[in-house]
Short mmCIF file of C-alpha atoms in Angstrom, two decimals:
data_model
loop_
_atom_site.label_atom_id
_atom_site.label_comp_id
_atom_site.label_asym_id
_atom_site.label_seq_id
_atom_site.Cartn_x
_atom_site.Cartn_y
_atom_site.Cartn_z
CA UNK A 1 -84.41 -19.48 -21.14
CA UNK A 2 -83.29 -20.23 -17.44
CA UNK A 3 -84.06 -23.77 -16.06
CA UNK A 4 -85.91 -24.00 -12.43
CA UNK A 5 -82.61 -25.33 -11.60
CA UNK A 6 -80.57 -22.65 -12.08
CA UNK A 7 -82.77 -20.13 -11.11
CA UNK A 8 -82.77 -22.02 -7.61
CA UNK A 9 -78.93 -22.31 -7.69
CA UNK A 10 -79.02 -18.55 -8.20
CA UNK A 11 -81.47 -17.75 -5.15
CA UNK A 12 -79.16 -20.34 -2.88
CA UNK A 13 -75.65 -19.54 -3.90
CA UNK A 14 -75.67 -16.55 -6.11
CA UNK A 15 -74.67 -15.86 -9.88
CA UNK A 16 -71.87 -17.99 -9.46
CA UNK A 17 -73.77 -21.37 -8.80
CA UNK A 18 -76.49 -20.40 -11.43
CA UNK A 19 -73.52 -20.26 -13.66
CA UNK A 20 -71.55 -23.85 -12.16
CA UNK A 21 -74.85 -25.53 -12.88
CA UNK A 22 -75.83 -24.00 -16.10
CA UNK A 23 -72.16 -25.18 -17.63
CA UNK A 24 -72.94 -28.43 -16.13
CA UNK A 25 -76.33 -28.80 -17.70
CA UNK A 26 -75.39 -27.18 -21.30
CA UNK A 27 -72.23 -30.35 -20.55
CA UNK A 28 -75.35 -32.89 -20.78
CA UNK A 29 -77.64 -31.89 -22.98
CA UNK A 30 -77.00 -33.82 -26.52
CA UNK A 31 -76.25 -31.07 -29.09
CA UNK A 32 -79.18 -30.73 -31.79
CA UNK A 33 -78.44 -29.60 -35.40
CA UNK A 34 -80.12 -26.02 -34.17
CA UNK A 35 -77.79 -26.00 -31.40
CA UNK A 36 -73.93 -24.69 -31.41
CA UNK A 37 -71.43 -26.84 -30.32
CA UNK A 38 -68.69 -25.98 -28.21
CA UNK A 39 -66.07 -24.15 -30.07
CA UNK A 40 -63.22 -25.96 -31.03
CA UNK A 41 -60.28 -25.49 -28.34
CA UNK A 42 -57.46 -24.11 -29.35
CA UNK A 43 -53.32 -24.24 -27.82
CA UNK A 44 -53.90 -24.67 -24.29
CA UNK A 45 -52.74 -21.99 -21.65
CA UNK A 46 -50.43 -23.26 -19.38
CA UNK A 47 -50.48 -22.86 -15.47
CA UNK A 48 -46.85 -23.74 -13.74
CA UNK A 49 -47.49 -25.05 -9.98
CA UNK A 50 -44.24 -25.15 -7.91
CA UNK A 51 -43.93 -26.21 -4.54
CA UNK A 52 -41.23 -26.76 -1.81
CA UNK A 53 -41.80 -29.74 0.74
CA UNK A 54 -41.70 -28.62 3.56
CA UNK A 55 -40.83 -31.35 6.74
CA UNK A 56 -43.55 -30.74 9.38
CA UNK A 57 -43.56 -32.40 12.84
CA UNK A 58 -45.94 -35.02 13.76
CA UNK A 59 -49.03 -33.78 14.80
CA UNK A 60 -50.02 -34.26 18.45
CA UNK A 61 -53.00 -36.39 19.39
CA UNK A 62 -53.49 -38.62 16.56
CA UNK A 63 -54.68 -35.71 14.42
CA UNK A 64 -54.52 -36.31 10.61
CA UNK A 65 -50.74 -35.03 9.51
CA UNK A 66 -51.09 -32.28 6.45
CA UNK A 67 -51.34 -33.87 3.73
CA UNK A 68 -48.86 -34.13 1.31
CA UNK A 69 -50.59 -32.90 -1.82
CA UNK A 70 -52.05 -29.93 0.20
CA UNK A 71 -52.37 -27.15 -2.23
CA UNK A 72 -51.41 -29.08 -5.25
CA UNK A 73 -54.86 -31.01 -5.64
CA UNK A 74 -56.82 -27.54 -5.43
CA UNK A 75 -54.87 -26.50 -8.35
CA UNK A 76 -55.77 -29.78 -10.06
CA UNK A 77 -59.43 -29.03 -9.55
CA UNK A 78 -59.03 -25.69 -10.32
CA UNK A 79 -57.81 -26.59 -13.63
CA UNK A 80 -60.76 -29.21 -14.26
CA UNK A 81 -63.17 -26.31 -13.13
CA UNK A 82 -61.49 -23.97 -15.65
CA UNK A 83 -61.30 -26.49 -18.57
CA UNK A 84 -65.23 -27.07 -17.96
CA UNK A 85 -65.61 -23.40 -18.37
CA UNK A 86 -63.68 -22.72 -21.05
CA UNK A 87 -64.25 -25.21 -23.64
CA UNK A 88 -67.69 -23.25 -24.77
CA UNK A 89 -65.49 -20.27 -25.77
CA UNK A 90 -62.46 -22.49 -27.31
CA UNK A 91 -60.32 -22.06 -24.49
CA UNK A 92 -58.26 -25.00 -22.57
CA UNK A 93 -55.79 -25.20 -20.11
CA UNK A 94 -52.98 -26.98 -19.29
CA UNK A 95 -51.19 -27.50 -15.90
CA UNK A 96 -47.71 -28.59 -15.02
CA UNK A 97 -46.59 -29.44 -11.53
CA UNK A 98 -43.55 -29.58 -9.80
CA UNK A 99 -42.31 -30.38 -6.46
CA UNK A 100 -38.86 -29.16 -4.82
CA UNK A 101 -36.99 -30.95 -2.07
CA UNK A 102 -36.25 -29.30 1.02
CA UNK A 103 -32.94 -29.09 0.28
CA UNK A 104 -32.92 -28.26 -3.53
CA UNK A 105 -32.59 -25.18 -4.92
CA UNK A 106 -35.69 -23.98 -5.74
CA UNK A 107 -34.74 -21.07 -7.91
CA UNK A 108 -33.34 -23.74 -10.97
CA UNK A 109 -36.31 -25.33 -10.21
CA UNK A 110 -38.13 -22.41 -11.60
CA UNK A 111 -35.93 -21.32 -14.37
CA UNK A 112 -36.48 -24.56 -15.60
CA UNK A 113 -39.68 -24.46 -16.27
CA UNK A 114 -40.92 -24.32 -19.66
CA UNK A 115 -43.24 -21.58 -19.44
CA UNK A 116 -42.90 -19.34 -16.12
CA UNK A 117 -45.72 -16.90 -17.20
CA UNK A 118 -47.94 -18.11 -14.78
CA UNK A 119 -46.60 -19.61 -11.64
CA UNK A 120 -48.40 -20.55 -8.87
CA UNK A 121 -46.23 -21.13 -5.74
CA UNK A 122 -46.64 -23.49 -2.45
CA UNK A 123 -43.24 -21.88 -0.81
CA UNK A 124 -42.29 -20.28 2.41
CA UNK A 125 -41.54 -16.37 2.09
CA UNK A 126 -38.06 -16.38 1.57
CA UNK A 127 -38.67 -18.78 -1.43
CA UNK A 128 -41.56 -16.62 -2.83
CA UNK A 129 -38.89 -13.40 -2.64
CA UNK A 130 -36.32 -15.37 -4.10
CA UNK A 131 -37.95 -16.02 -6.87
CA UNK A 132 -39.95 -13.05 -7.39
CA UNK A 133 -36.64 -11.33 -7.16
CA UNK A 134 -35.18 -13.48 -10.85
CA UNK A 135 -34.46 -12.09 -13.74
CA UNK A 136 -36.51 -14.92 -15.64
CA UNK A 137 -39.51 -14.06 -13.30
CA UNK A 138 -39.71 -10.27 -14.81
CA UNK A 139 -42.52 -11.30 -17.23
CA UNK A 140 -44.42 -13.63 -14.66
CA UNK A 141 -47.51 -13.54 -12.55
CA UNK A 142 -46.61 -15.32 -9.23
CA UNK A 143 -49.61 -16.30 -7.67
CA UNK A 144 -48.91 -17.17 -3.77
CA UNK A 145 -50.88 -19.66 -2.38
CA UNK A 146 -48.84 -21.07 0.58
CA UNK A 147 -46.64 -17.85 2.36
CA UNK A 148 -49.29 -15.93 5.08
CA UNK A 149 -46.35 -13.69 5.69
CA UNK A 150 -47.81 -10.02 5.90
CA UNK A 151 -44.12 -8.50 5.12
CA UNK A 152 -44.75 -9.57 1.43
CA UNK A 153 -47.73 -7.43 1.19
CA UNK A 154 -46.27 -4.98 3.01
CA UNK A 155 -42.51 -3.53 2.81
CA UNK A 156 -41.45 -7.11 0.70
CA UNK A 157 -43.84 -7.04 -1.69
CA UNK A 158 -43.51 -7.39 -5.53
CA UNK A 159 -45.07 -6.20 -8.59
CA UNK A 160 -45.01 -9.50 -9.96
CA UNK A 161 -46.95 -11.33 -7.44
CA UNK A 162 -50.10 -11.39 -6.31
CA UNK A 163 -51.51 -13.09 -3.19
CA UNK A 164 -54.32 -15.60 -3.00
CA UNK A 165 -53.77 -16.97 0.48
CA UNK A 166 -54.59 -14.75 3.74
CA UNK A 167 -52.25 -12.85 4.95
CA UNK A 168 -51.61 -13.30 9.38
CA UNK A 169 -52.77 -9.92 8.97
CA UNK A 170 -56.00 -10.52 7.68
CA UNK A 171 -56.64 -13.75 10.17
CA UNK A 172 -55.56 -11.94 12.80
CA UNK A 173 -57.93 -9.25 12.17
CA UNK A 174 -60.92 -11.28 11.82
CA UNK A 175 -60.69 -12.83 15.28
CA UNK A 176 -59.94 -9.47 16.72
CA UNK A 177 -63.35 -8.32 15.03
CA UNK A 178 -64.85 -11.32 16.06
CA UNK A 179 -63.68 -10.25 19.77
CA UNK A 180 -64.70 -6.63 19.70
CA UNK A 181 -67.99 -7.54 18.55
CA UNK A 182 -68.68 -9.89 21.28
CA UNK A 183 -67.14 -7.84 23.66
CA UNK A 184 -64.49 -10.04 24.73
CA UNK A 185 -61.44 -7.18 24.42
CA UNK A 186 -58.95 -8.99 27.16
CA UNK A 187 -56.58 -11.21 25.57
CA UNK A 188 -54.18 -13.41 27.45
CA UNK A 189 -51.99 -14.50 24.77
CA UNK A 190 -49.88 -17.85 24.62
CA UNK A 191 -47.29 -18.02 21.82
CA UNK A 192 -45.06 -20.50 20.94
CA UNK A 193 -41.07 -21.02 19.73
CA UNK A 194 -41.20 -21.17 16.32
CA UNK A 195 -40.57 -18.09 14.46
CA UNK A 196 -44.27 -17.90 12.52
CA UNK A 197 -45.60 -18.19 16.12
CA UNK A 198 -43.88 -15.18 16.60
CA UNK A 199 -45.36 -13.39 13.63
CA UNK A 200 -49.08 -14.79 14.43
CA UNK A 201 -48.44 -13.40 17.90
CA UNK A 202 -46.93 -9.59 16.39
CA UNK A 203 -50.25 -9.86 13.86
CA UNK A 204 -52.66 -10.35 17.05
CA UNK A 205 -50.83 -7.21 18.83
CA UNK A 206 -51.38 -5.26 15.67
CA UNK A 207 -54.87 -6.12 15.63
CA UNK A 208 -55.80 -5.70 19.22
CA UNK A 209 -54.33 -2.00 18.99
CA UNK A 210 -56.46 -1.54 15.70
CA UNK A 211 -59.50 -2.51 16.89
CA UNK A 212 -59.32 -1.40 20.23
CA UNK A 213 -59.02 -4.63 22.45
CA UNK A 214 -55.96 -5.11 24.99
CA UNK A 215 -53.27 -8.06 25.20
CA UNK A 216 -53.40 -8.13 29.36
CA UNK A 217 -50.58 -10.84 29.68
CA UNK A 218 -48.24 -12.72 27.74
CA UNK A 219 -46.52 -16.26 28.17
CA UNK A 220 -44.35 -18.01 25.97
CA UNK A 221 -44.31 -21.97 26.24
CA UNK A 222 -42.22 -24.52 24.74
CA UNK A 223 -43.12 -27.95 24.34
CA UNK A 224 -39.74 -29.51 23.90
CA UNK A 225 -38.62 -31.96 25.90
CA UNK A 226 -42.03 -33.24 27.17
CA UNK A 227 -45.60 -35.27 26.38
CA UNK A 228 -48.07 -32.46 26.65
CA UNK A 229 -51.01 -35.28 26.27
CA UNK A 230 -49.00 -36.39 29.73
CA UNK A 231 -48.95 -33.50 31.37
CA UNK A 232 -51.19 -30.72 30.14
CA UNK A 233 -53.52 -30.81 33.22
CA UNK A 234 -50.46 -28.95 35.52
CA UNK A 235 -48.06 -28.13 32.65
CA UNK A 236 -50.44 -24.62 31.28
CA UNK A 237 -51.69 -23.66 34.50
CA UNK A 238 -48.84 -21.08 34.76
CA UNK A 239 -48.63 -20.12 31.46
CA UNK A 240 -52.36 -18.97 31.24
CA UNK A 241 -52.79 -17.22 34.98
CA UNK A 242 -52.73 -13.87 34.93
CA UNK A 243 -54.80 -10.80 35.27
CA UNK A 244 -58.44 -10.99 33.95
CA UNK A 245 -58.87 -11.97 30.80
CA UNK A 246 -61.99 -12.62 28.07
CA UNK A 247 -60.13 -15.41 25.98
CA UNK A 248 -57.12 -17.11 25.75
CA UNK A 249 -55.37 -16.49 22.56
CA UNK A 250 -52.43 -19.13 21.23
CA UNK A 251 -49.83 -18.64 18.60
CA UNK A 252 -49.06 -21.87 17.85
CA UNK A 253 -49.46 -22.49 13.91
CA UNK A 254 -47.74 -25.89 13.73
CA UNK A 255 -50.01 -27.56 16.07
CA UNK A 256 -46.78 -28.69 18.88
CA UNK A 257 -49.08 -27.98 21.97
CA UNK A 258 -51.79 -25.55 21.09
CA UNK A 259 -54.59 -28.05 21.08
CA UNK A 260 -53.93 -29.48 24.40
CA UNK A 261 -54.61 -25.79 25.86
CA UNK A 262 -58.36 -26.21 25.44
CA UNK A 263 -59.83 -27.16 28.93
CA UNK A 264 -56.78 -27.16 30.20
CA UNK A 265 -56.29 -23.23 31.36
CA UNK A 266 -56.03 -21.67 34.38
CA UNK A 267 -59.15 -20.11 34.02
CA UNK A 268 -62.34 -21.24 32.31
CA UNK A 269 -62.27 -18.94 29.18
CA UNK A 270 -62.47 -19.94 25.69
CA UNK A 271 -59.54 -21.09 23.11
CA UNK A 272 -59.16 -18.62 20.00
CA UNK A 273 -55.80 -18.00 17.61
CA UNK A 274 -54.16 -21.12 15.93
CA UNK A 275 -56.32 -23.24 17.59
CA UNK A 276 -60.24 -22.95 19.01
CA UNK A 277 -61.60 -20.82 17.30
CA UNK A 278 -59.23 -19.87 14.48
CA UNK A 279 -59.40 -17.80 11.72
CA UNK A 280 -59.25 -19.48 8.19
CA UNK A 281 -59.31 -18.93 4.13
CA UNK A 282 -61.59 -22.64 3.79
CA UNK A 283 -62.43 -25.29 6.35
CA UNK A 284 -64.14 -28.80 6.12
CA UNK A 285 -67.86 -26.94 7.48
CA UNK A 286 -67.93 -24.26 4.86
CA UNK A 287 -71.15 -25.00 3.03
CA UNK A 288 -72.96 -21.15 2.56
CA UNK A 289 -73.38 -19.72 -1.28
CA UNK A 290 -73.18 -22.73 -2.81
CA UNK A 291 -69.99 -23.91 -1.19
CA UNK A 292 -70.88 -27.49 -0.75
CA UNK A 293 -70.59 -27.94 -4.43
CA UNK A 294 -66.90 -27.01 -4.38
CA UNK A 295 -66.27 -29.41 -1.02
CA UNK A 296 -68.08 -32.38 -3.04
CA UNK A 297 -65.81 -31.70 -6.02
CA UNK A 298 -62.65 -31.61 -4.28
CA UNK A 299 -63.45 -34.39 -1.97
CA UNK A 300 -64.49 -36.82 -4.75
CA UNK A 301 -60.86 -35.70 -6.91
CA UNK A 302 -58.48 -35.40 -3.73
CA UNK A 303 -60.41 -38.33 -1.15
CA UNK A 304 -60.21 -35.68 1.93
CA UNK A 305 -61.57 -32.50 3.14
CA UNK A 306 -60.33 -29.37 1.42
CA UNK A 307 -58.13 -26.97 3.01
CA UNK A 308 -56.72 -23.54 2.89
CA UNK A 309 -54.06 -23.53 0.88
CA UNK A 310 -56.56 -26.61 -1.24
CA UNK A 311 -58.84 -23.55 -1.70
CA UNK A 312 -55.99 -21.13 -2.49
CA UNK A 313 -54.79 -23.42 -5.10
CA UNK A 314 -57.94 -24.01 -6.78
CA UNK A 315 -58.70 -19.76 -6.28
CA UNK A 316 -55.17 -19.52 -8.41
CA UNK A 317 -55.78 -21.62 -11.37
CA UNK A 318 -59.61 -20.61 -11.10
CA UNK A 319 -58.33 -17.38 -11.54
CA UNK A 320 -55.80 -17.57 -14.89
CA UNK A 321 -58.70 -19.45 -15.98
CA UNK A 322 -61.60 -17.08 -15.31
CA UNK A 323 -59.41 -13.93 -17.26
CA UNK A 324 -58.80 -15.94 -20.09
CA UNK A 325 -63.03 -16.62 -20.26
CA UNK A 326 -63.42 -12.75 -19.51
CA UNK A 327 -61.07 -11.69 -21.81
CA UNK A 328 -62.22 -14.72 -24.53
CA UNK A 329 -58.41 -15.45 -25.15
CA UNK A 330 -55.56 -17.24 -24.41
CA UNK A 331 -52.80 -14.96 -25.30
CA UNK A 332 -50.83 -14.73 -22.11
CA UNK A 333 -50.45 -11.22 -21.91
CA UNK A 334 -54.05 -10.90 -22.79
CA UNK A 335 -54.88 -12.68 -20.01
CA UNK A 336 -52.58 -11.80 -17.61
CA UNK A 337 -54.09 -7.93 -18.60
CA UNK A 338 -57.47 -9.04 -17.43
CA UNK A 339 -56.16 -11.12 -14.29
CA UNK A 340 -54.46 -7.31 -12.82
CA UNK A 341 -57.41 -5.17 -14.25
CA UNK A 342 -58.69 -2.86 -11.22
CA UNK A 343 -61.88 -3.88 -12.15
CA UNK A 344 -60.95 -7.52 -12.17
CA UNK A 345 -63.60 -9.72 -10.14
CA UNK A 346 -63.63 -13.31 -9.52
CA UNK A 347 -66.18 -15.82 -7.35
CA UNK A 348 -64.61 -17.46 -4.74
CA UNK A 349 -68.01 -19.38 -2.83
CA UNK A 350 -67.79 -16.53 -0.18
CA UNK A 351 -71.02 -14.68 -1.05
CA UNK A 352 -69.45 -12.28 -2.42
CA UNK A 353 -66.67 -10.89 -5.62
CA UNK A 354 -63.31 -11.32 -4.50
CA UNK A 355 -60.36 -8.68 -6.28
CA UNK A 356 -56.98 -8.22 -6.04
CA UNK A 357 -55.90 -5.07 -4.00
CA UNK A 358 -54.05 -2.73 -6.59
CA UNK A 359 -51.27 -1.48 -3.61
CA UNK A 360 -50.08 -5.05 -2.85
CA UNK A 361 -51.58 -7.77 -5.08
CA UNK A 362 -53.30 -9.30 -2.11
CA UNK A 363 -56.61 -11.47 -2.97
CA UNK A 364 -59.80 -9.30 -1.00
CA UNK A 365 -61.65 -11.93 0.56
CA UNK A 366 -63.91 -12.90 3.96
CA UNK A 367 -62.43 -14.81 6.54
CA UNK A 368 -64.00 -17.92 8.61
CA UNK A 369 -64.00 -17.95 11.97
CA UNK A 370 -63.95 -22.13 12.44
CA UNK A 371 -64.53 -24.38 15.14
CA UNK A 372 -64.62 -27.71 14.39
CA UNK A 373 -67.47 -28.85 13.10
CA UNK A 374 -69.17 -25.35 12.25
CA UNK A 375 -68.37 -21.76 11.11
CA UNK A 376 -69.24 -19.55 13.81
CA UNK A 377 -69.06 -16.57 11.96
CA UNK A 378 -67.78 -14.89 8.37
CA UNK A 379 -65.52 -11.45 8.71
CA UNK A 380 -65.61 -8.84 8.15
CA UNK A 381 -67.95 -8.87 10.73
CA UNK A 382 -71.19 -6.55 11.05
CA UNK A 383 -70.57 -2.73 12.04
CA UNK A 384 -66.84 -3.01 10.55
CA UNK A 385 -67.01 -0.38 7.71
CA UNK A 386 -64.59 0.75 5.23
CA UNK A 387 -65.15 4.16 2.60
CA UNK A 388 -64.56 1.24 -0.17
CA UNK A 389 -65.66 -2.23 0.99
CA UNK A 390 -65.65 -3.94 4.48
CA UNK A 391 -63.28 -6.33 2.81
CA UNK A 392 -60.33 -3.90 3.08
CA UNK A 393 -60.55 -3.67 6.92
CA UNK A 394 -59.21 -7.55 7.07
CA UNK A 395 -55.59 -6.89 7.10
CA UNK A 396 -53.34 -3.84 5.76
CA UNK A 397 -55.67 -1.10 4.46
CA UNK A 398 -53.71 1.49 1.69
CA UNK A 399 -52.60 3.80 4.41
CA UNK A 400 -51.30 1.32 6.70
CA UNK A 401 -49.27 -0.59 4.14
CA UNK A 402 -45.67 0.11 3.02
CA UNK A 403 -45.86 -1.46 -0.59
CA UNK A 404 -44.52 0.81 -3.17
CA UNK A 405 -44.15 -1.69 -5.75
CA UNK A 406 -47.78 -1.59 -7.40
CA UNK A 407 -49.23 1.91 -8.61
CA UNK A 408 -52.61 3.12 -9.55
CA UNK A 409 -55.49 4.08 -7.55
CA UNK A 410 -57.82 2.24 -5.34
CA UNK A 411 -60.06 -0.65 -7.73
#
């Protein structure tokens, strides 16, 4: 029999919730003598989480740094989530964490590890090739939470590892949809020094040619050597004049001076890219299909707002744990079976199943568009269709994408 609860929690955020709050009430209910209990659990399946620290500048304008634990606290939750799940079919989880120096080598670090069959990795691209690329990682699923570098879906990618976090791609296709649906196709884009500002600024080129908008002018400004909180009212007047333009678009994805753009252009247009309106896996005002649930959880373990690579963690472990409760086991390669199924479908709190693309391992899944304090909208966006879901045209479709490391046909 379904309580009023859950069938409420099933109108409001889908099967998904109706099945969050029906483990949470069978959790509380005392167990009668005509009632099973929870099967006993047996050896617990263990998830590897491996990071590298990477040093970040300080962010301008007071803003909260990164935190720290980014990434490794959604794992934590995702294994609490998972254990709560699991424990009615005998199934329990284990998770080991470990964090690598910037200047440590990261591949020990991973032969190390006790058990490398499932690895979930917080590392830049180069790390996530390196290690993809061992001889002790042959056997493992790498699940990459932390590297939105579109070459490892694309020409770099691996049949060992699978994708969780957005690739620029797929970000920098949502905003473009975003754009072409509101009719704002002239993009005066703004990049910064840094090499990934360079690769968010090639992934908004890509998109404005696929989608039909136009990049009217480009600028590139460097911050060093001044205060751009000082300065900012004279200092991007030049770098945003040019011909007529819908939006201003900034690649800037460590935060030096891409803030200080809003108000501050040469003409009054609006603030989109790294910062504005940006494109994002999770922010703090996701709340739709039962969403809030997940914020509430992760801010009472983790004391802060949950963010992107938070959710991508949690999505990893969520995942190990949600094909070991599909396939009722778990035997590692069992599980890891079910986890690259085709037919292998997960809930993310995006209103809709999320899969793993079977020609580059990357995680399907809606974008946010975010500006602070609300989502403005959820891509793919309305009238962008696709012959298999409007989920594939966010980033590279089959066609477009050079990945020859995965085979078998379109799930």
């Amino acid at each position: 029999m379904v309580s009023s609860g859950a069938r409420r929690a099933r109108k409001r955020g889908g099967p998904q919730a109706a099945l969050r709050l029906a483990v949470v009430l069978a959790a509380l209910a005392p167990v009668s003598p005509g009632r099973a209990a929870p099967a006993p659990a047996g050896p617990p399946l263990t998830i590897q989480y491996l990071e590298r620290r990477v040093e970040r500048p300080v962010p301008l304008n007071n803003e909260d740094p990164i935190p720290a634990d980014e990434g490794a606290k959604g794992a934590e939750l995702g294994l609490k989530d998972s254990n709560a799940t699991g424990r009615f079919l005998g199934l329990s989880f284990g998770l080991d964490a470990k964090v690598v120096e910037p200047d440590d080598d990261i591949r020990q670090a991973f032969r190390d590890l006790a058990d490398r069959r499932f690895v979930v990795l917080n590392a830049p691209a180069a790390d996530v090739l390196a290690l993809a690329d061992l001889p002790e990682a042959k056997g493992s699923v790498l699940l990459n939470i932390g590297a939105p570098d579109t070459r490892l879906r694309d020409a770099d990618c691996r049949r060992n590892l699978l994708h969780v976090l957005p690739s620029r791609a797929m970000l920098a296709d949502a905003l473009v949809q975003f754009l072409a649906f509101k009719r704002w196709s002239r993009i005066l884009l703004v990049t910064g020094p840094a090499p990934a500002d360079a690769l968010y600024a090639e992934a908004l080129r890509r998109s404005a040619r696929k989608f039909g908008a136009r990049i009217v002018a480009e600028s590139r400004y460097d911050p060093q050597g001044g205060d751009v909180r000082d300065t900012a009212l004279r200092e991007f007047a030049l770098p945003t004049r040019g011909p007529e333009h819908d939006v201003v678009a900034v690649a800037d994805e460590a935060g030096a001076f891409g803030a200080s753009l809003n108000y501050n252009t040469a003409s009054p247009r609006p603030l989109v890219g790294t910062q504005g309106l940006a494109p994002a896996a999770w922010g703090r005002p996701v709340e739709a299909w039962a969403a809030v649930q997940l914020q509430g959880r992760f801010r009472k373990l983790a004391g802060r707002a949950m963010r992107p690579v938070d959710w991508a963690g949690w999505m990893a472990v969520h995942a190990v744990g949600e094909a070991a409760v599909k396939a009722r086991s778990a035997d590692p390669a069992t599980v890891r079976a079910a986890l690259t199924a085709p037919g292998f479908e997960i809930g993310g709190f995006k209103g809709r199943p999320l899969s793993f693309r079977v020609w580059d391992g990357q995680l399907r899944q809606p974008v946010f568009l975010l500006w602070p304090g609300a989502v403005t909208a959820t891509a793919p966006i309305e009238g962008f269709l696709h012959h298999r879901t409007e989920l594939d045209t966010l980033g590279l479709d089959e066609p477009e994408s050079a990945c020859r490391a995965f085979s078998g046909t379109p799930g």
